[in-house]
């Protein structure tokens, strides 16, 4: 994959999401939503022996904040796929979410070796691939939602090779970390404005596209989350994410109203110009001065006639 700068894009260009489990004890989901996080994939269960203690709290918080929510199950190939699917359904009974992800990344046959970091007992590729397919097939007949596979390209190629014959039929959530492992504490704006992602994560054999990309594990510490958090992007637009999740198209943010032009002020009609005063006339432009109301009608008429003659009018 060419990771040249010309094929990179700032994280802010992508639809951003997170995945969480009990390791994220406290999440301010409202703050995450305000910072552009659109979806959350929440751990529900593991094998047939563990339900995540933060499942309901995370699911409720993310849903109330307006995020698209999904649930994932850690697939333990030491246990039958159907048994695990039944366990997942029991754990998540009555919960509302948009899709399910099967997390397939376990290749060890001994958990004690994993705990010591010295794995020598490895499961066969057939066992891992078969367990995953049985798990997916069981859920496919019982849940009306998308089924997603979380994995790494090299895991499928090296530890579950038989799955390359059919894995391309499922939406893939791929883990691939293009950044160094050194932890950093930054703001959401710094994450979106200062970090670029390559064009795409590597694909496993048999796959031609990816749907979700987990681009960071525990590198970034961000506001609103206790500890580091896994970060993801969706391969598409926000509207396409809603469609994938089986949700109605999102409402477009309201457009600001365009300012309405003010009507032009009408030009006031000028008052008619009064005739020029007679030289030496100290009156009010030809208008008879007011009397004090003590004159008779005849006296008033005489005064009006005198004023008219004075102004040159013919009576």
Coordinates of N, CA and C in Angstrom, one line a residue, residues 274-278 281-289 304 307-308 311 313:
X274 N -42.9 77.5 -0.9 CA -43.8 78.7 -0.8 C -43.3 79.8 -1.7
X275 N -44.2 80.7 -2.1 CA -43.8 81.8 -2.9 C -42.9 82.7 -2.1
X276 N -42.0 83.4 -2.8 CA -41.1 84.2 -2.0 C -41.8 85.4 -1.4
X277 N -41.3 85.7 -0.2 CA -41.9 86.8 0.5 C -41.7 88.1 -0.3
X278 N -42.7 89.0 -0.1 CA -42.6 90.4 -0.6 C -41.5 91.1 0.1
X281 N -42.0 92.6 3.6 CA -43.1 91.9 4.3 C -42.5 91.1 5.5
X282 N -43.0 91.3 6.6 CA -42.5 90.5 7.8 C -43.5 89.4 8.2
X283 N -44.4 89.1 7.3 CA -45.4 88.1 7.6 C -44.8 86.7 7.4
X284 N -45.7 85.7 7.2 CA -45.2 84.3 7.1 C -45.5 83.8 5.7
X285 N -44.9 84.5 4.7 CA -44.9 83.9 3.4 C -46.3 84.0 2.7
X286 N -47.0 85.1 3.0 CA -48.3 85.2 2.3 C -49.4 84.6 3.0
X287 N -49.2 83.9 4.1 CA -50.3 83.4 4.9 C -50.7 84.4 5.9
X288 N -52.0 84.8 6.0 CA -52.4 85.8 6.9 C -52.0 85.4 8.3
X289 N -51.6 86.4 9.1 CA -51.3 86.1 10.5 C -52.5 85.8 11.2
X304 N -58.2 90.4 5.1 CA -57.8 89.5 4.1 C -57.7 90.2 2.8
X307 N -54.5 92.3 2.8 CA -53.3 91.5 2.6 C -53.2 91.0 1.2
X308 N -54.3 90.7 0.5 CA -54.3 90.2 -0.9 C -53.8 91.3 -1.8
X311 N -50.1 91.9 -1.6 CA -49.3 90.9 -2.4 C -49.6 90.9 -3.8
X313 N -52.5 90.7 -5.5 CA -53.6 89.9 -6.0 C -54.8 90.9 -6.4

